[in-house]
Every structure is written in C-alpha cells, then in structure tokens.
Amino acid sequence: MWTTESLWFEVAIVSIIYALGNIIFGHFEERTPVVRRVGKYLLTLIIVIAISFYFGRTIAMAFLALFIIPFLYIHAYYLPRKKGINGLTGEPKSKYYEFRKWDKNIFQK
C-alpha cells in the first residue's frame, strides 16, 4: 500500500514544493494571474513526470533540484544587489512593482 514506486511520488514532491513556495514566497506573485500560476505548476508537473517516466526518478529529481540555482540567484543576489529589493519580503513594494511592471495603485480596479 505505501510504495513510492509510482509516479504519484513525483506529483507529491512537486506539489509540496509549490505549496511551500506559495506559502513562503506567494507575495512575489500577488498580482500574477491565476491562470499563469496554475499553468506554471502544471507545466512543471508534466515535465517532471515525463522525465521520471522516460529517464528515471533520479534524473527527474536532479532536474527539479537544478531550479534551486536560479531561485537562489534571483532572491539572494539579483533582487537585493541589483534592484534594491529584499529577496525574502519583496520590499520596498514600489520598487518590486516597478520591476514586475505592475500598477503601483493596489486599490485601483
């Protein structure tokens, strides 16, 4: 009953990563359309499952782990040092909204 030999293991791992990412870093995507966020999750899920199916779980998990590199580069180096935005909190919001090309008036519809 409790086996990790199926592709559901990959589904669980990707889902856990996205859930934790949304809890911790969701404020970076507050103005991103829901369709785009869901699409990014589904695309990642499909890619990881396909890699696991055709090349094995080890390669799929290594591919998933490679996403740590751009994540660290963006949040630990690029945003704070190049743009003056805190990589954990996204503050100051005005700079972050300008960087994302979002409207700074959050109360406007």
PDB file of N, CA and C in Angstrom, residues 30-31 92-108:
ATOM      1  N   GLU A  30       1.616  38.051  -6.114  1.00  0.00           N
ATOM      2  CA  GLU A  30       0.277  38.507  -5.726  1.00  0.00           C
ATOM      3  C   GLU A  30      -0.531  39.104  -6.877  1.00  0.00           C
ATOM      4  N   ARG A  31       0.113  39.636  -7.860  1.00  0.00           N
ATOM      5  CA  ARG A  31      -0.602  40.234  -8.988  1.00  0.00           C
ATOM      6  C   ARG A  31      -0.503  39.398 -10.260  1.00  0.00           C
ATOM      7  N   PRO A  92      11.270  47.292  -0.864  1.00  0.00           N
ATOM      8  CA  PRO A  92      10.075  48.126  -0.904  1.00  0.00           C
ATOM      9  C   PRO A  92       9.157  47.730  -2.063  1.00  0.00           C
ATOM     10  N   LYS A  93       7.873  47.711  -1.763  1.00  0.00           N
ATOM     11  CA  LYS A  93       6.870  47.269  -2.733  1.00  0.00           C
ATOM     12  C   LYS A  93       6.901  48.118  -4.003  1.00  0.00           C
ATOM     13  N   SER A  94       7.139  49.411  -3.863  1.00  0.00           N
ATOM     14  CA  SER A  94       7.128  50.275  -5.045  1.00  0.00           C
ATOM     15  C   SER A  94       8.211  49.850  -6.040  1.00  0.00           C
ATOM     16  N   LYS A  95       9.402  49.515  -5.547  1.00  0.00           N
ATOM     17  CA  LYS A  95      10.471  49.048  -6.436  1.00  0.00           C
ATOM     18  C   LYS A  95      10.130  47.699  -7.049  1.00  0.00           C
ATOM     19  N   TYR A  96       9.547  46.815  -6.227  1.00  0.00           N
ATOM     20  CA  TYR A  96       9.210  45.490  -6.742  1.00  0.00           C
ATOM     21  C   TYR A  96       8.115  45.574  -7.800  1.00  0.00           C
ATOM     22  N   TYR A  97       7.095  46.399  -7.554  1.00  0.00           N
ATOM     23  CA  TYR A  97       6.019  46.561  -8.536  1.00  0.00           C
ATOM     24  C   TYR A  97       6.561  47.168  -9.825  1.00  0.00           C
ATOM     25  N   GLU A  98       7.478  48.102  -9.703  1.00  0.00           N
ATOM     26  CA  GLU A  98       8.100  48.697 -10.883  1.00  0.00           C
ATOM     27  C   GLU A  98       8.904  47.643 -11.647  1.00  0.00           C
ATOM     28  N   PHE A  99       9.640  46.807 -10.917  1.00  0.00           N
ATOM     29  CA  PHE A  99      10.428  45.737 -11.524  1.00  0.00           C
ATOM     30  C   PHE A  99       9.533  44.760 -12.293  1.00  0.00           C
ATOM     31  N   ARG A 100       8.382  44.426 -11.727  1.00  0.00           N
ATOM     32  CA  ARG A 100       7.451  43.498 -12.380  1.00  0.00           C
ATOM     33  C   ARG A 100       6.544  44.186 -13.396  1.00  0.00           C
ATOM     34  N   LYS A 101       6.650  45.514 -13.500  1.00  0.00           N
ATOM     35  CA  LYS A 101       5.813  46.321 -14.400  1.00  0.00           C
ATOM     36  C   LYS A 101       4.333  46.214 -14.047  1.00  0.00           C
ATOM     37  N   TRP A 102       4.064  46.185 -12.741  1.00  0.00           N
ATOM     38  CA  TRP A 102       2.700  46.162 -12.223  1.00  0.00           C
ATOM     39  C   TRP A 102       2.288  47.585 -11.857  1.00  0.00           C
ATOM     40  N   ASP A 103       0.993  47.834 -11.886  1.00  0.00           N
ATOM     41  CA  ASP A 103       0.458  49.130 -11.462  1.00  0.00           C
ATOM     42  C   ASP A 103       0.660  49.261  -9.956  1.00  0.00           C
ATOM     43  N   LYS A 104       1.227  50.378  -9.522  1.00  0.00           N
ATOM     44  CA  LYS A 104       1.520  50.581  -8.101  1.00  0.00           C
ATOM     45  C   LYS A 104       0.293  50.912  -7.276  1.00  0.00           C
ATOM     46  N   ASN A 105      -0.775  51.344  -7.919  1.00  0.00           N
ATOM     47  CA  ASN A 105      -2.013  51.662  -7.199  1.00  0.00           C
ATOM     48  C   ASN A 105      -2.775  50.360  -6.956  1.00  0.00           C
ATOM     49  N   ILE A 106      -2.609  49.770  -5.761  1.00  0.00           N
ATOM     50  CA  ILE A 106      -3.192  48.464  -5.482  1.00  0.00           C
ATOM     51  C   ILE A 106      -4.692  48.507  -5.267  1.00  0.00           C
ATOM     52  N   PHE A 107      -5.251  49.702  -5.065  1.00  0.00           N
ATOM     53  CA  PHE A 107      -6.692  49.807  -4.805  1.00  0.00           C
ATOM     54  C   PHE A 107      -7.485  50.096  -6.072  1.00  0.00           C
ATOM     55  N   GLN A 108      -6.803  50.259  -7.169  1.00  0.00           N
ATOM     56  CA  GLN A 108      -7.474  50.547  -8.428  1.00  0.00           C
ATOM     57  C   GLN A 108      -7.890  49.235  -9.110  1.00  0.00           C
TER      58      GLN A 108
END
